[in-house]
mmCIF file of N, CA, C and O in Angstrom:
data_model
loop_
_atom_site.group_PDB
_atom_site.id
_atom_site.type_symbol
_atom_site.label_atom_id
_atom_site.label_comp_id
_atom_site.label_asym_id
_atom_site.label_seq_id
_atom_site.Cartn_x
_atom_site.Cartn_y
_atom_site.Cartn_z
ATOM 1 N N UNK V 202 -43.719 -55.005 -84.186
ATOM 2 C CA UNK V 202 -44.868 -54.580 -83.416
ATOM 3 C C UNK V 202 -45.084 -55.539 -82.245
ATOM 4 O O UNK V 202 -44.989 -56.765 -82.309
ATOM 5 N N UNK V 203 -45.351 -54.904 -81.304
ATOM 6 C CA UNK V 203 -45.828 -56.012 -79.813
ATOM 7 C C UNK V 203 -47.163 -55.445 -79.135
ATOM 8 O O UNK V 203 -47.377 -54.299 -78.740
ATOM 9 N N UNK V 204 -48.111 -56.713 -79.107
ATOM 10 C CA UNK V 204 -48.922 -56.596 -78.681
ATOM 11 C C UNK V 204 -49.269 -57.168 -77.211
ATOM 12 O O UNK V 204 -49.058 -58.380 -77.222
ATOM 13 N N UNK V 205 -49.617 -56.831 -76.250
ATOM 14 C CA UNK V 205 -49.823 -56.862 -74.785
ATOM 15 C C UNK V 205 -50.609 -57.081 -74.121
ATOM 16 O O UNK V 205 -51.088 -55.984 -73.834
ATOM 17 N N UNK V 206 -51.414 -58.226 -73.355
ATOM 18 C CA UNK V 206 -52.654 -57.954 -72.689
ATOM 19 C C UNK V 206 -52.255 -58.120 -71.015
ATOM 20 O O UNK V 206 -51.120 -58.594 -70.951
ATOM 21 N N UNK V 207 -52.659 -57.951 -70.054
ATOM 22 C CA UNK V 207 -52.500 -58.175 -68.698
ATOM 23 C C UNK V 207 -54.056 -59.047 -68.256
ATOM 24 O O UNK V 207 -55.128 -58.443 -68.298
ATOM 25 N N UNK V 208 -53.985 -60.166 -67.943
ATOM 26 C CA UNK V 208 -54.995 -60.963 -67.443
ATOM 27 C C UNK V 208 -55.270 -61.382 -66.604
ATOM 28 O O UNK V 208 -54.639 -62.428 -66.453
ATOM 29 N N UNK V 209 -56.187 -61.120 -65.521
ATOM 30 C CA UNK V 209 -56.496 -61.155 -63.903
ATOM 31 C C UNK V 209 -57.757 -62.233 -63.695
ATOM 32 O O UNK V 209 -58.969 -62.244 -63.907
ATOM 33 N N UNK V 210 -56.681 -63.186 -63.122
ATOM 34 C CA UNK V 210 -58.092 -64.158 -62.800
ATOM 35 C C UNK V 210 -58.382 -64.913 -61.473
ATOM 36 O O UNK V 210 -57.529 -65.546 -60.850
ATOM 37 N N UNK V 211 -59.598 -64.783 -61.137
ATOM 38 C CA UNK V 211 -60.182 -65.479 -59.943
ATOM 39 C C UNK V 211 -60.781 -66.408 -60.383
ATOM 40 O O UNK V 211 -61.556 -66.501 -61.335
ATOM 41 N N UNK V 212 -60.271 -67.383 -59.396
ATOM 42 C CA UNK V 212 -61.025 -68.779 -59.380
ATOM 43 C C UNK V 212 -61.061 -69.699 -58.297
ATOM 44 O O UNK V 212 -60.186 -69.812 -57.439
ATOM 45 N N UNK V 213 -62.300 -70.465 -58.392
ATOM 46 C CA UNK V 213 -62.580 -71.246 -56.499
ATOM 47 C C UNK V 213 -61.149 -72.372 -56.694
ATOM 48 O O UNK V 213 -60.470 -72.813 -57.622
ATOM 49 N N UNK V 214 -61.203 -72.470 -55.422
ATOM 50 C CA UNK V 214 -59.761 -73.938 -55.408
ATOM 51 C C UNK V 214 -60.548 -74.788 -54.548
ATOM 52 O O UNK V 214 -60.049 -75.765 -53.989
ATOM 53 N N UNK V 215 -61.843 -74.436 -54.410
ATOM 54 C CA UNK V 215 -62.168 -75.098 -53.066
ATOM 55 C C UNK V 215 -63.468 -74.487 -52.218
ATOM 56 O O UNK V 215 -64.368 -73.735 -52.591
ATOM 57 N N UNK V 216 -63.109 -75.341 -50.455
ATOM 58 C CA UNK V 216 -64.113 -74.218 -49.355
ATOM 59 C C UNK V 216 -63.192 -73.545 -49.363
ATOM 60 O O UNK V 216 -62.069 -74.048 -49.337
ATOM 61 N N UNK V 217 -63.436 -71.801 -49.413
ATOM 62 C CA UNK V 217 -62.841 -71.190 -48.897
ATOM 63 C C UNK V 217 -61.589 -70.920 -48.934
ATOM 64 O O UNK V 217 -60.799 -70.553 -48.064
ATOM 65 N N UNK V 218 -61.462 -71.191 -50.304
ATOM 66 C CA UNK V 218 -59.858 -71.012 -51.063
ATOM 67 C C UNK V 218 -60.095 -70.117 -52.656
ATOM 68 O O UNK V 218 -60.199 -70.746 -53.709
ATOM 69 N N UNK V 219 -60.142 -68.891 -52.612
ATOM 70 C CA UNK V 219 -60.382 -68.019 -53.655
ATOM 71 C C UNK V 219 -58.743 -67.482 -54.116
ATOM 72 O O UNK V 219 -57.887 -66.851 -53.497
ATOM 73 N N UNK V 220 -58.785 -68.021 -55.390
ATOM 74 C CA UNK V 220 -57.066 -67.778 -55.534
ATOM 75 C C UNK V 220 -57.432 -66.873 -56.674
ATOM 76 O O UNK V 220 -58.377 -66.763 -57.455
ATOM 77 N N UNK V 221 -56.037 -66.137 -56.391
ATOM 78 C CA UNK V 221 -56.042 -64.266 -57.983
ATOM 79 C C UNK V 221 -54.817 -64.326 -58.090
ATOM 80 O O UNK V 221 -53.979 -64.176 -57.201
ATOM 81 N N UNK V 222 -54.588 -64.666 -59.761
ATOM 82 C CA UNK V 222 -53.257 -64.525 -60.525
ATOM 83 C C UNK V 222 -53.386 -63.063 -61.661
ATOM 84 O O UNK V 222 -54.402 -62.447 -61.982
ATOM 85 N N UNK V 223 -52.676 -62.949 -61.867
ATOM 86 C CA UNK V 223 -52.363 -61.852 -62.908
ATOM 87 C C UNK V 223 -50.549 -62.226 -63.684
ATOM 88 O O UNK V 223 -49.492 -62.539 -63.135
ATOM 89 N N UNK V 224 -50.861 -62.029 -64.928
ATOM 90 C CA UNK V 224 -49.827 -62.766 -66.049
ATOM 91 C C UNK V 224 -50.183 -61.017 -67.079
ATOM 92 O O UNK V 224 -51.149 -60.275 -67.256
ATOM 93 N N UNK V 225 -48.969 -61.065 -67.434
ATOM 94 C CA UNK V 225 -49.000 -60.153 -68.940
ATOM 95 C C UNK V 225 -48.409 -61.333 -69.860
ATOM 96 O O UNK V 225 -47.441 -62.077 -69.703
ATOM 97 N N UNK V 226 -49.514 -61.198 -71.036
ATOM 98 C CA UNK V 226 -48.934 -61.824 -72.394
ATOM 99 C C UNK V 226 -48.670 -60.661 -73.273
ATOM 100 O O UNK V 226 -49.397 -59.711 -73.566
ATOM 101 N N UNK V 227 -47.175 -61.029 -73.707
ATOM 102 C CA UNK V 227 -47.172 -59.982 -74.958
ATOM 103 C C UNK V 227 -47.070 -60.835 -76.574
ATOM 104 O O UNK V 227 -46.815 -62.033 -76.699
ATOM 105 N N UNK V 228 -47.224 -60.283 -77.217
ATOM 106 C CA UNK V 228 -46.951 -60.737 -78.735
ATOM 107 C C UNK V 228 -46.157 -60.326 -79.441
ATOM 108 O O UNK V 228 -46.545 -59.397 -80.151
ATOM 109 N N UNK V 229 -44.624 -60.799 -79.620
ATOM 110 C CA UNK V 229 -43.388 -60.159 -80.380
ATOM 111 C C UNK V 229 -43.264 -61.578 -81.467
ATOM 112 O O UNK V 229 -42.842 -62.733 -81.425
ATOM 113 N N UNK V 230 -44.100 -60.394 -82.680
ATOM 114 C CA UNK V 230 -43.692 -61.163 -84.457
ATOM 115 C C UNK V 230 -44.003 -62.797 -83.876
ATOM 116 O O UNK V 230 -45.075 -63.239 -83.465
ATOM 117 N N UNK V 231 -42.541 -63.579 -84.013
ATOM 118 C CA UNK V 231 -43.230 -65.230 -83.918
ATOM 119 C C UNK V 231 -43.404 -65.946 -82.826
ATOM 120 O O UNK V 231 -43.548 -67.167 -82.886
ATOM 121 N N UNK V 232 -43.413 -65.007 -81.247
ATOM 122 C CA UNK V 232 -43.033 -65.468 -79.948
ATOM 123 C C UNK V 232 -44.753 -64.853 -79.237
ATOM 124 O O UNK V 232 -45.484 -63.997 -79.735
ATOM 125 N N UNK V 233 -44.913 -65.438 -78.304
ATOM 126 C CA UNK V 233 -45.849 -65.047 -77.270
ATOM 127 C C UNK V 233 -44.421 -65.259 -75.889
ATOM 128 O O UNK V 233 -43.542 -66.101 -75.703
ATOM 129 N N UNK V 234 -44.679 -64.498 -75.467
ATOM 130 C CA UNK V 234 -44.128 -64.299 -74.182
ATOM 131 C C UNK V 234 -44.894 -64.207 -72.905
ATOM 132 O O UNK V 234 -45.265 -63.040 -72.778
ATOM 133 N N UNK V 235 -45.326 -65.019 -71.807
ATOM 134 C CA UNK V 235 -46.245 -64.901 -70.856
ATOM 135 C C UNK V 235 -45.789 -64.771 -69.802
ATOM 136 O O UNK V 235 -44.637 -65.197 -69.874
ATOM 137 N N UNK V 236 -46.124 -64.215 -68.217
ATOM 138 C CA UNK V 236 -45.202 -64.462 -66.756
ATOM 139 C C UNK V 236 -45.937 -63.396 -66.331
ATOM 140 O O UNK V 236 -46.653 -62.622 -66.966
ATOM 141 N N UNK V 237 -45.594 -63.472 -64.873
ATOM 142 C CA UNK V 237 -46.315 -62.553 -63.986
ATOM 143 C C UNK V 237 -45.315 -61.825 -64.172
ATOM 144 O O UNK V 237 -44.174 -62.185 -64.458
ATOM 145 N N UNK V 238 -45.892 -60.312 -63.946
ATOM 146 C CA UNK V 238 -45.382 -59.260 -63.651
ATOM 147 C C UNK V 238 -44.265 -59.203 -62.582
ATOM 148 O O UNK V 238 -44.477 -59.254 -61.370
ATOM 149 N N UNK V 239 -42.861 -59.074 -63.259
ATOM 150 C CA UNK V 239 -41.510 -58.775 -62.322
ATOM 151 C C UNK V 239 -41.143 -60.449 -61.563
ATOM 152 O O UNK V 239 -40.389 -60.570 -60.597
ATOM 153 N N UNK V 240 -41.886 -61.677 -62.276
ATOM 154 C CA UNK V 240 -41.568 -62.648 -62.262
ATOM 155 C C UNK V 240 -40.905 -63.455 -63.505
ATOM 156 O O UNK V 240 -40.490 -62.933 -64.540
ATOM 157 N N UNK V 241 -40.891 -64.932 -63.165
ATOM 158 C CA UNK V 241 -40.551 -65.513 -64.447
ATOM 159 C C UNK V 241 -41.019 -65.863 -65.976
ATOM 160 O O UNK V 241 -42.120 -66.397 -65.841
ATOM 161 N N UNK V 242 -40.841 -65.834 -66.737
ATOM 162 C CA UNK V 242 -41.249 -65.956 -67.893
ATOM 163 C C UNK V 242 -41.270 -66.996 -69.044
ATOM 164 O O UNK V 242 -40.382 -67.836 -68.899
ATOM 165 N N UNK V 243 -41.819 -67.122 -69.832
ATOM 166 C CA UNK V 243 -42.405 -68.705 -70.285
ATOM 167 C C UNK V 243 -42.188 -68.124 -72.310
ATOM 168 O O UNK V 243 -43.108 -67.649 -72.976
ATOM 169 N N UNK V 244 -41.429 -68.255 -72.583
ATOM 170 C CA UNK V 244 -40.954 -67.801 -74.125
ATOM 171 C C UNK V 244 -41.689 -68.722 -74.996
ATOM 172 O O UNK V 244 -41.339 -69.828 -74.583
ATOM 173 N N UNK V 245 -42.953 -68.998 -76.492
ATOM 174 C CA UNK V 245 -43.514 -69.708 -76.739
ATOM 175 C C UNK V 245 -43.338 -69.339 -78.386
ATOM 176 O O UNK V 245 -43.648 -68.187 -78.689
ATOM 177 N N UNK V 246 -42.811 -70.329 -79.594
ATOM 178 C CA UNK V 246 -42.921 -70.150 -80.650
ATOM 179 C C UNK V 246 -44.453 -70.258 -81.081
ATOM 180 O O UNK V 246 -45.234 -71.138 -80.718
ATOM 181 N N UNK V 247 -44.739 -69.130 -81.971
ATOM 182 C CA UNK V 247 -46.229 -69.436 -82.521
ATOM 183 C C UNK V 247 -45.839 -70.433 -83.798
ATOM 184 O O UNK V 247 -45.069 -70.052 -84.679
ATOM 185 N N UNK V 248 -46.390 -71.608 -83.800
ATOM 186 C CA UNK V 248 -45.789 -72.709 -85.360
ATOM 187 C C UNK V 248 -46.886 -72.271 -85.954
ATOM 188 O O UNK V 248 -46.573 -72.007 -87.115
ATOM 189 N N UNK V 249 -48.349 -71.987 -85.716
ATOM 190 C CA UNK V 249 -49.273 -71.523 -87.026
ATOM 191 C C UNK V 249 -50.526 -70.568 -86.138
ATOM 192 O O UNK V 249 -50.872 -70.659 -84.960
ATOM 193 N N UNK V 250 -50.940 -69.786 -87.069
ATOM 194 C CA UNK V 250 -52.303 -69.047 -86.656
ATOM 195 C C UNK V 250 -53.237 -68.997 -87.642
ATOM 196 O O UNK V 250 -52.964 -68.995 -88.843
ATOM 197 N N UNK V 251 -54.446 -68.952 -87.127
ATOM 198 C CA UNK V 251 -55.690 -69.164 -88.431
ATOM 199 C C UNK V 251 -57.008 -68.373 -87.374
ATOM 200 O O UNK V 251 -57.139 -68.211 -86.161
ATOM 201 N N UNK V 252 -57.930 -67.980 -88.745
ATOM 202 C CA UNK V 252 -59.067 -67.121 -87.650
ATOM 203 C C UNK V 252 -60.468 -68.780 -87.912
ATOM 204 O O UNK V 252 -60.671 -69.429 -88.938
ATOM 205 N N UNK V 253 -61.018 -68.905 -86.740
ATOM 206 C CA UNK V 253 -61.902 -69.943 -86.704
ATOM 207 C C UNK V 253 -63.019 -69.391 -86.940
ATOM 208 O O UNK V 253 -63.018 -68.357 -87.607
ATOM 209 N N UNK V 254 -64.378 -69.995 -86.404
ATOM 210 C CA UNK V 254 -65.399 -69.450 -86.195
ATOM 211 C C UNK V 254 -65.582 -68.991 -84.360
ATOM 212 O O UNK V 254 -66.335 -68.185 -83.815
ATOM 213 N N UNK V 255 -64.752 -69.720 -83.923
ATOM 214 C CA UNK V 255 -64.284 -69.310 -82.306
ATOM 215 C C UNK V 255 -63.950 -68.288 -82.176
ATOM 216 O O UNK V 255 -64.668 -67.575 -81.474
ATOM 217 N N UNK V 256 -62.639 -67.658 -82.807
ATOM 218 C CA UNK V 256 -62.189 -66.767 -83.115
ATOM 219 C C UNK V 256 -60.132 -66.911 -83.377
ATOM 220 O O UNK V 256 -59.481 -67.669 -84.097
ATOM 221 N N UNK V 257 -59.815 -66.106 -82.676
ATOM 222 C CA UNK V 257 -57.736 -66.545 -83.664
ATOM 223 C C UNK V 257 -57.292 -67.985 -82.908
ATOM 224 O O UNK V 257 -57.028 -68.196 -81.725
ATOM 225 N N UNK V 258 -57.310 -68.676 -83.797
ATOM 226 C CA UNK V 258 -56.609 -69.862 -83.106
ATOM 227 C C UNK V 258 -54.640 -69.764 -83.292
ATOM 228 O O UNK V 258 -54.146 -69.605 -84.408
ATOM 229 N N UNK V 259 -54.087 -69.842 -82.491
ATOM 230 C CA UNK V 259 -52.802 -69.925 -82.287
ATOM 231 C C UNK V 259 -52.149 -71.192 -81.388
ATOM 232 O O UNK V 259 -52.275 -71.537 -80.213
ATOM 233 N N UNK V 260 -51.353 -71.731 -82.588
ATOM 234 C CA UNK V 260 -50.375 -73.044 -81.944
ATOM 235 C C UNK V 260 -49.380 -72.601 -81.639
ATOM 236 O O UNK V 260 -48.756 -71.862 -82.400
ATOM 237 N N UNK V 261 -49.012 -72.882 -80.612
ATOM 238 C CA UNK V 261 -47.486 -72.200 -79.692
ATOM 239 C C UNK V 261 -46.488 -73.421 -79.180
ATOM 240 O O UNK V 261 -46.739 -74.614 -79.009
ATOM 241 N N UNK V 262 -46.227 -73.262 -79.141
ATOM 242 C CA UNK V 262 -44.755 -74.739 -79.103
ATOM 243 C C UNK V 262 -43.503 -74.475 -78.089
ATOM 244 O O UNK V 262 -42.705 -73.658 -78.549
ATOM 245 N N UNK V 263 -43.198 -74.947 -76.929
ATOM 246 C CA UNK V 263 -41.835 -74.883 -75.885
ATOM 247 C C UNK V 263 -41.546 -75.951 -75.534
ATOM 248 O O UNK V 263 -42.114 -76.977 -75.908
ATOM 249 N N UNK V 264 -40.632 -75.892 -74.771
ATOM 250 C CA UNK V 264 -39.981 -76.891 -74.118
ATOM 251 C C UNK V 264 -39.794 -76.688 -72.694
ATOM 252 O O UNK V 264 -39.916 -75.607 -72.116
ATOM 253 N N UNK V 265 -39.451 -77.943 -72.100
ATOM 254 C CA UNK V 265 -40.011 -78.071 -70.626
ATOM 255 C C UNK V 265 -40.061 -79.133 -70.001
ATOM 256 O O UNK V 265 -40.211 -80.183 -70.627
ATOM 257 N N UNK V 266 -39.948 -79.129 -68.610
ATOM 258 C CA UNK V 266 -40.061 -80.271 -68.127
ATOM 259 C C UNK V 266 -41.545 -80.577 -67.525
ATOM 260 O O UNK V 266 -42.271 -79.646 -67.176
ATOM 261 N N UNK V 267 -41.954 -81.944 -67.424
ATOM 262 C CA UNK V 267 -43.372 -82.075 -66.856
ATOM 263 C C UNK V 267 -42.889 -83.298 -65.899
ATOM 264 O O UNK V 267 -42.079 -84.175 -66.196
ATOM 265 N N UNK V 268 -43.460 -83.165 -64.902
ATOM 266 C CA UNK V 268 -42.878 -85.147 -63.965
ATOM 267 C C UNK V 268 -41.970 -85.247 -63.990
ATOM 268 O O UNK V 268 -41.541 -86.385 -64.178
ATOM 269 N N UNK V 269 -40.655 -83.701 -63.755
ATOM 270 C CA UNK V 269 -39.109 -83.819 -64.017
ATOM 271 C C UNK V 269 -38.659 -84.447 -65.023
ATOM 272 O O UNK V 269 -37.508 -84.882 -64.992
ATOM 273 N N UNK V 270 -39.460 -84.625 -66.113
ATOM 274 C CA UNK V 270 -39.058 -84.919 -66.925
ATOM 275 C C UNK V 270 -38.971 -83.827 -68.526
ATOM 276 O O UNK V 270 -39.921 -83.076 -68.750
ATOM 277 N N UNK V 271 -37.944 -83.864 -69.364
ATOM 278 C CA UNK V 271 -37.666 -82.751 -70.443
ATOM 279 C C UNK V 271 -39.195 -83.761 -71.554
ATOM 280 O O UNK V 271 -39.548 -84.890 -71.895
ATOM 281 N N UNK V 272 -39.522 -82.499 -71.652
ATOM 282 C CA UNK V 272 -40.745 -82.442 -72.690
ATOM 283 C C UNK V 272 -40.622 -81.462 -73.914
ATOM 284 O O UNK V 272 -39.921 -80.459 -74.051
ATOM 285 N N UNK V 273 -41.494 -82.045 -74.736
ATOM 286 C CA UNK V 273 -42.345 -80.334 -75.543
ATOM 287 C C UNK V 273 -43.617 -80.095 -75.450
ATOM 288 O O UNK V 273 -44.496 -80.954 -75.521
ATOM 289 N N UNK V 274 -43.783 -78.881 -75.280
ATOM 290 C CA UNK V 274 -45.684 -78.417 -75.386
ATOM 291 C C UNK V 274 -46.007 -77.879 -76.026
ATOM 292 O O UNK V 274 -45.522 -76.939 -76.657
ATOM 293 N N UNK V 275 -47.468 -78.633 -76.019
ATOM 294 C CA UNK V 275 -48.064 -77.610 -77.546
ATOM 295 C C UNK V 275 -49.479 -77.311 -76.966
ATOM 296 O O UNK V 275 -50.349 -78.071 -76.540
ATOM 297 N N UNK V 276 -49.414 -75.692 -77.111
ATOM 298 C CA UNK V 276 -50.846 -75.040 -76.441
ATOM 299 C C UNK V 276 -51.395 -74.225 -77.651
ATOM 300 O O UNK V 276 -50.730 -73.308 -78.134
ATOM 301 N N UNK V 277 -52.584 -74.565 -78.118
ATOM 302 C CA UNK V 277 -53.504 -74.078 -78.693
ATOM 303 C C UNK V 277 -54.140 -73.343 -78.031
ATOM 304 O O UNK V 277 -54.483 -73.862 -76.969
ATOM 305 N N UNK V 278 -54.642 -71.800 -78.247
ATOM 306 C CA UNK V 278 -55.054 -70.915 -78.258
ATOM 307 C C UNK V 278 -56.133 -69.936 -78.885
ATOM 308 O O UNK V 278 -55.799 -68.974 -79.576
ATOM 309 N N UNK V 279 -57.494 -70.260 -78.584
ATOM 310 C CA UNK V 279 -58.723 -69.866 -79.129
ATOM 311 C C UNK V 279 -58.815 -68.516 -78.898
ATOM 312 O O UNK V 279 -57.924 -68.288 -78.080
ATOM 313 N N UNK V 280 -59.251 -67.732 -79.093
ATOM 314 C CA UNK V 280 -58.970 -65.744 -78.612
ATOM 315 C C UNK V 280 -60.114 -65.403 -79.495
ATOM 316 O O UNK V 280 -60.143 -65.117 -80.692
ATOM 317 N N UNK V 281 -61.080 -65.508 -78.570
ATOM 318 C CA UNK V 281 -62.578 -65.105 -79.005
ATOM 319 C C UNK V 281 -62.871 -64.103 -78.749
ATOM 320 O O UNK V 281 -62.129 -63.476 -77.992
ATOM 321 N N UNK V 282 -64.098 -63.472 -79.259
ATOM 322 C CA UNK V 282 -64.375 -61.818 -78.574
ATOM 323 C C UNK V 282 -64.714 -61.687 -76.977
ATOM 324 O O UNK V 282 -64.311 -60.719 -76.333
ATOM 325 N N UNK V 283 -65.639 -62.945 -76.275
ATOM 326 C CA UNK V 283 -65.766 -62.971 -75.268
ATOM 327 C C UNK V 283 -65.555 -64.542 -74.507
ATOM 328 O O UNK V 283 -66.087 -65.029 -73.510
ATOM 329 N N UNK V 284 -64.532 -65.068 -75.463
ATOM 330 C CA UNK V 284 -63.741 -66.196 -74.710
ATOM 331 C C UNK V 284 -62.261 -66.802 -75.388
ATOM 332 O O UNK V 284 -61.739 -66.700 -76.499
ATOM 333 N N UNK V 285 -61.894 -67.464 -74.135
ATOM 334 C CA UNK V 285 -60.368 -67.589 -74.250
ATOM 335 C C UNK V 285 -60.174 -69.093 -73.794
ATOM 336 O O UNK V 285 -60.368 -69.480 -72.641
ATOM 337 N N UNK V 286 -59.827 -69.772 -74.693
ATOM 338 C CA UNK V 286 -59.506 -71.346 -74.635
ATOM 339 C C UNK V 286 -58.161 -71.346 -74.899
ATOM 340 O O UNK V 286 -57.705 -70.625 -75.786
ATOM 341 N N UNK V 287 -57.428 -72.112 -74.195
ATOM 342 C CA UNK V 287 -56.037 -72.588 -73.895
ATOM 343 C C UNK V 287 -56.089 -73.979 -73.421
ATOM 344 O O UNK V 287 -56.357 -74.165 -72.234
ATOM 345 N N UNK V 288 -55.860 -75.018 -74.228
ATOM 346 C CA UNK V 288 -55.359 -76.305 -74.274
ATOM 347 C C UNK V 288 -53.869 -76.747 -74.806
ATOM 348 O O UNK V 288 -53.248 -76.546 -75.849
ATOM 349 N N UNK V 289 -53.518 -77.652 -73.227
ATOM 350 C CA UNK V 289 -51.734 -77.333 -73.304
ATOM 351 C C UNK V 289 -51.786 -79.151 -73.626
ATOM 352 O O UNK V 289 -52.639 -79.963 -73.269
ATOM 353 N N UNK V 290 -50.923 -79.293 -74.176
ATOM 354 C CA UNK V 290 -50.147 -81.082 -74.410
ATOM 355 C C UNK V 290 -49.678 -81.228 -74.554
ATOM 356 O O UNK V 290 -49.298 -80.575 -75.526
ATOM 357 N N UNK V 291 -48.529 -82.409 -73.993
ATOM 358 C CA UNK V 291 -46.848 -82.366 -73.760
ATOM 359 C C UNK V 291 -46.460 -83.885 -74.692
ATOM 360 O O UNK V 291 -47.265 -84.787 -74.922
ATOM 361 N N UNK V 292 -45.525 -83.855 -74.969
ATOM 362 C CA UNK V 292 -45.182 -85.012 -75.140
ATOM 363 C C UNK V 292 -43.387 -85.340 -74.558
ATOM 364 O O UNK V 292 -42.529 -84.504 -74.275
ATOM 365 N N UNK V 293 -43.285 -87.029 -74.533
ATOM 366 C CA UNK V 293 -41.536 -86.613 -74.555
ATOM 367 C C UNK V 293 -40.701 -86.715 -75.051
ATOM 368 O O UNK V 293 -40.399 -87.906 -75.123
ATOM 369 N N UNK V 294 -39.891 -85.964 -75.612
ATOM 370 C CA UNK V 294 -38.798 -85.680 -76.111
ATOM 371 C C UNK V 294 -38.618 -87.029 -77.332
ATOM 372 O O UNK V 294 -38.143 -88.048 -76.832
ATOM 373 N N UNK V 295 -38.855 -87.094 -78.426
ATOM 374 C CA UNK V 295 -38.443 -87.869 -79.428
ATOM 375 C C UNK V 295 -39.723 -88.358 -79.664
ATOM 376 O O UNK V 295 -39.952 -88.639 -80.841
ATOM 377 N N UNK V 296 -40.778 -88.568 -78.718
ATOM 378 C CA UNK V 296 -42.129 -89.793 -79.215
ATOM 379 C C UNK V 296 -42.987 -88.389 -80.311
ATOM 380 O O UNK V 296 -42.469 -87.286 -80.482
ATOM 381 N N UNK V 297 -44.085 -88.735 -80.801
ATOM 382 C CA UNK V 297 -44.179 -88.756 -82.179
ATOM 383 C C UNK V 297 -45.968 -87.841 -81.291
ATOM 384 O O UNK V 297 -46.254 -86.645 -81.352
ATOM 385 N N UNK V 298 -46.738 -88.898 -80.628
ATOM 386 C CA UNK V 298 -48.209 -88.431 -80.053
ATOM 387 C C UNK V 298 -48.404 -87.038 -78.850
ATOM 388 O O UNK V 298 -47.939 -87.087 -77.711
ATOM 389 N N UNK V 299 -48.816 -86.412 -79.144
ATOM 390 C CA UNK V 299 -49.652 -85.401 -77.596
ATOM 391 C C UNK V 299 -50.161 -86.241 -76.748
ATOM 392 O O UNK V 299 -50.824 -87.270 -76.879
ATOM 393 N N UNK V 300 -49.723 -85.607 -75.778
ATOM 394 C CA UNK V 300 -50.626 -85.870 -74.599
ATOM 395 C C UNK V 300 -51.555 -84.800 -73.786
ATOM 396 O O UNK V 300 -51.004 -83.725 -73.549
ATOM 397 N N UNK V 301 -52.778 -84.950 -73.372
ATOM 398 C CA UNK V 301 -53.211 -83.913 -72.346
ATOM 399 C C UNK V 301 -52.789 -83.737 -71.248
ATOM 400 O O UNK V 301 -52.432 -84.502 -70.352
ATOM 401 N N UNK V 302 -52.863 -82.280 -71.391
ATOM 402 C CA UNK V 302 -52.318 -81.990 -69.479
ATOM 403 C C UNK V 302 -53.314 -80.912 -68.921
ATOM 404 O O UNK V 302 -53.407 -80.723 -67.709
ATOM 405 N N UNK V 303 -53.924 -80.334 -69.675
ATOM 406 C CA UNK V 303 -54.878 -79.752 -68.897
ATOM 407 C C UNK V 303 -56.229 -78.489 -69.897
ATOM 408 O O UNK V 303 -55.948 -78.670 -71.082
ATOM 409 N N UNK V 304 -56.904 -77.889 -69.856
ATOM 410 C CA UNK V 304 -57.260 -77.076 -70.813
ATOM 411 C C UNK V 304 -57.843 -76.284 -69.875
ATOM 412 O O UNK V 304 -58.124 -76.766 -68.777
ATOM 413 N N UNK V 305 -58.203 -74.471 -70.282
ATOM 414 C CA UNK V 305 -58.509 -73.670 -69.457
ATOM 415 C C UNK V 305 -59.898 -73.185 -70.612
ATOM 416 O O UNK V 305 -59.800 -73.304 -71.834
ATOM 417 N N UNK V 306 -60.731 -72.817 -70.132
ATOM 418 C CA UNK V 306 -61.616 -71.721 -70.585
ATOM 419 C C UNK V 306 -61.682 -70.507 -69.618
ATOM 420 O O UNK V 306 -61.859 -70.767 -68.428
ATOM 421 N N UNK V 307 -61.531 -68.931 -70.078
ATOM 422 C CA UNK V 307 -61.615 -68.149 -69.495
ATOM 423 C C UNK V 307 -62.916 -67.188 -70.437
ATOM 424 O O UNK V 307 -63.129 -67.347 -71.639
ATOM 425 N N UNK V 308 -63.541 -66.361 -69.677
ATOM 426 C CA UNK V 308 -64.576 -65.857 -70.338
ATOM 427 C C UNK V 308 -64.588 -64.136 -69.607
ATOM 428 O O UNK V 308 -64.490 -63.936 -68.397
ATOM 429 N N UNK V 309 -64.706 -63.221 -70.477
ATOM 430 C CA UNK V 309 -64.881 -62.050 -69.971
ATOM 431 C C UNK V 309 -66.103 -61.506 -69.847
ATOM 432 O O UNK V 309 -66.233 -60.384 -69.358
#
């Protein structure tokens, strides 16, 4: 089964800098798959899911480079009825701790 959302978002960058992305995430069994439409794509193991009081939390796990450098990331994923938390943290390659790199709240 695959599940699909398409997500359109505006947000200030600034004066007078209004930027609009749009990404489809789909959900195939143990993968999230994310990328803009007829662009590149970002392949993500789900390692665990649980329902919070937030709502589905999902740990997703890739690999990657950050500062040209080869990493792994780990983005947690809150999927609330009327919010969406995504906190990403990298670490490198062999060390043991996360690091932050950034966290999003989106709200419908």
């Amino acid at each position: 089964m695959c599940t699909a959302i398409r997500v359109r978002t505006i947000y200030d960058d600034g004066p007078g800098k209004t930027l609009y992305s749009t990404e489809v995430i789909r959900i195939e069994g143990d993968r999230v798959i994310e990328g803009v439409p007829g662009g590149a794509q970002d392949t993500l193991t789900i390692a665990s899911r649980r329902v919070t009081t937030d709502g589905t939390e999902l740990v997703l796990l890739s690999s990657g480079m950050d500062n040209n450098k080869p990493v792994q990331f780990r983005s947690t994923w809150t999927l609330g009825t009327t919010r969406v938390r995504k906190l990403k943290e990298f670490r490198a390659l062999g060390a043991t701790a996360w690091e932050y790199r950034h966290l999003y709240v989106l709200t419908r």
